Structures are given as C-alpha cells and as structure tokens.
Short mmCIF file of C-alpha atoms in Angstrom, two decimals:
data_model
loop_
_atom_site.label_atom_id
_atom_site.label_comp_id
_atom_site.label_asym_id
_atom_site.label_seq_id
_atom_site.Cartn_x
_atom_site.Cartn_y
_atom_site.Cartn_z
CA MET A 1 -2.30 -3.24 -0.90
CA GLY A 2 -4.01 -0.08 0.17
CA LEU A 3 -3.18 3.18 -1.60
CA LEU A 4 -4.27 5.86 1.05
CA SER A 5 -4.43 9.44 -0.35
CA LYS A 6 -4.72 12.67 1.42
CA LYS A 7 -6.16 15.90 -0.14
CA ILE A 8 -2.65 17.34 0.02
CA LYS A 9 -1.44 15.08 -2.85
CA SER A 10 0.42 12.54 -0.69
CA ILE A 11 0.23 8.70 -0.24
CA LEU A 12 0.96 6.64 2.80
CA LEU A 13 4.08 4.42 2.69
CA LYS A 14 5.51 1.86 5.10
CA GLN A 15 9.28 1.26 5.64
CA LYS A 16 10.26 -2.32 5.95
CA LYS A 17 13.75 -3.69 6.68
CA LYS A 18 14.75 -7.08 5.56
CA TYR A 19 18.34 -8.55 5.42
CA ASN A 20 19.69 -5.05 6.50
CA PHE A 21 18.09 -3.61 3.49
CA CYS A 22 15.35 -0.92 3.75
CA PHE A 23 12.46 -0.53 1.39
CA TRP A 24 9.23 1.17 1.21
CA GLU A 25 5.85 -0.35 0.33
CA PHE A 26 2.20 0.39 0.57
CA PRO A 27 0.07 -0.80 3.69
CA GLY A 28 -1.54 -4.03 3.38
CA GLY A 29 -0.68 -7.84 3.69
CA LYS A 30 -1.58 -11.39 2.87
CA VAL A 31 -4.92 -12.99 2.45
CA GLU A 32 -5.52 -15.51 5.08
CA GLU A 33 -6.96 -18.98 4.14
CA ASN A 34 -10.62 -18.94 3.31
CA GLU A 35 -10.68 -15.23 3.47
CA TYR A 36 -12.20 -12.90 0.84
CA LEU A 37 -9.92 -10.30 -0.75
CA ILE A 38 -11.94 -7.33 0.60
CA PHE A 39 -12.23 -8.56 4.08
CA SER A 40 -8.44 -8.99 3.85
CA LEU A 41 -7.73 -5.51 2.77
CA LYS A 42 -10.08 -4.14 5.58
CA ARG A 43 -8.46 -6.30 8.16
CA GLU A 44 -4.87 -5.57 7.19
CA LEU A 45 -5.40 -1.83 7.15
CA LEU A 46 -7.10 -1.89 10.39
CA GLU A 47 -4.28 -3.95 11.84
CA GLU A 48 -1.40 -2.07 10.44
CA VAL A 49 -2.52 1.56 10.52
CA GLY A 50 -5.78 1.70 12.63
CA ILE A 51 -8.18 2.81 9.90
CA ARG A 52 -11.57 1.54 8.83
CA ILE A 53 -12.22 1.69 5.11
CA LEU A 54 -15.39 3.43 4.16
CA ASP A 55 -15.01 3.63 0.37
CA PHE A 56 -12.46 2.08 -2.11
CA GLN A 57 -11.99 0.93 -5.66
CA THR A 58 -9.92 -1.78 -7.26
CA PHE A 59 -6.87 -0.16 -8.94
CA GLU A 60 -4.58 -2.80 -10.31
CA SER A 61 -3.33 -6.29 -9.83
CA THR A 62 0.04 -7.61 -10.81
CA THR A 63 1.76 -11.12 -10.77
CA PHE A 64 5.16 -11.30 -9.22
CA PHE A 65 6.49 -14.57 -10.79
CA TYR A 66 9.75 -14.55 -8.82
CA LYS A 67 7.78 -15.03 -5.58
CA LYS A 68 4.83 -16.80 -7.33
CA MET A 69 2.27 -14.36 -5.89
CA LYS A 70 -0.43 -12.00 -7.10
CA LEU A 71 -0.67 -8.47 -5.52
CA TYR A 72 -3.84 -6.52 -5.59
CA PHE A 73 -3.82 -2.66 -5.13
CA PHE A 74 -7.02 -0.68 -4.06
CA LEU A 75 -7.51 3.09 -4.11
CA ILE A 76 -8.71 3.95 -0.63
CA LYS A 77 -10.89 7.01 -1.24
CA LYS A 78 -12.32 7.40 2.32
CA TRP A 79 -11.68 6.01 5.73
CA LYS A 80 -12.43 6.53 9.33
CA GLY A 81 -9.66 7.05 11.92
CA TYR A 82 -6.20 8.65 11.92
CA ALA A 83 -3.36 6.34 10.21
CA TYR A 84 -0.67 5.48 12.64
CA SER A 85 1.77 2.67 13.07
CA ARG A 86 0.19 -0.22 15.03
CA GLU A 87 2.98 -2.69 14.31
CA GLY A 88 6.10 -0.75 14.92
CA TYR A 89 6.86 0.15 11.26
CA LEU A 90 7.80 3.73 10.13
CA TYR A 91 5.13 5.27 8.22
CA ARG A 92 5.42 8.49 5.99
CA TRP A 93 3.00 10.47 3.90
CA VAL A 94 4.85 11.05 0.60
CA SER A 95 4.02 13.38 -2.28
CA HIS A 96 2.86 11.48 -5.32
CA ASP A 97 5.69 13.03 -7.52
CA HIS A 98 8.34 11.88 -4.95
CA LEU A 99 7.49 8.24 -5.06
CA LYS A 100 10.20 7.66 -7.66
CA TYR A 101 12.84 8.58 -5.14
CA PHE A 102 11.91 5.75 -2.76
CA ASN A 103 13.15 2.21 -2.94
CA PHE A 104 10.30 -0.25 -3.45
CA PRO A 105 10.04 -4.01 -3.88
CA ALA A 106 10.13 -4.74 -7.62
CA ALA A 107 6.51 -5.83 -7.79
CA ASN A 108 5.54 -2.28 -6.84
CA TYR A 109 7.04 -0.25 -9.75
CA ASN A 110 4.20 -1.03 -12.23
CA VAL A 111 1.66 0.55 -9.79
CA ILE A 112 3.89 3.46 -9.09
CA ASN A 113 4.20 4.20 -12.85
CA LEU A 114 0.56 3.88 -13.40
CA LEU A 115 -0.06 6.36 -10.37
CA GLU A 116 2.27 8.81 -11.92
CA LYS A 117 0.51 8.51 -15.38
CA ILE A 118 -2.97 8.99 -14.20
CA LYS A 119 -2.05 11.65 -11.75
CA PHE A 120 -3.57 9.51 -9.21
CA ILE A 121 -3.78 12.32 -6.37
#
C-alpha cells in the first residue's frame, strides 16, 4: 500500500464499496505471482492513480490473520505525475488528523495509529 503525502499535510485515500458497505483504504494492491514487492508497489500505483514512484521508504508491515495476508505499507516521498483515478474509484486527499473519521478495513488501523503518533506529514 502506498502512503502518498502532499506538502499540505494530507494523504491520498481510495473509497471502495463491498457488499453495500463503503470503506476507505490506501492505494495499492496485490503482488502478482513471481513479482518482487517493490515492482508490485510501482505497478499498482501506476495502474490505480497514474503516478511513477521516484522515492519511497518502507514504513510498516502487518499480518491480517483473518484473511491470512500480510500488508506492506510504504511512504511515497516523491513521485512523477498527477494522482487521479484510473480504475473508477473515488480518491480524496485527507488531512492526516482527519484519518480517524474515516472507515478503514481493520488491517489498516495499526498503520493509521502509527501515522498519528509520528506526525507522518
């Protein structure tokens, strides 16, 4: 998952609907078979929001036992292009101190708490 931050202290979120339920998440997706994690990050952000990552750092990983998956989060420090929806999802820049008011999948809350503690943006 890519944590894109702008200088105006906001982070990019994607709205997703599942089973008539709306929630927000960070842009990104699944690693394809035989794909390196970093290549997956770059591919997913290009496919979803049309940006090319220029600089990033690993932020956090978390295991979500319910779905038997591991999520990796990266701080995207610099990118080329303008972030826009390429797959029909609603995207929104949200102030970091407003993240707590959005409905996220359970696996994202640890990362959101860390972002608030370190004053990510």
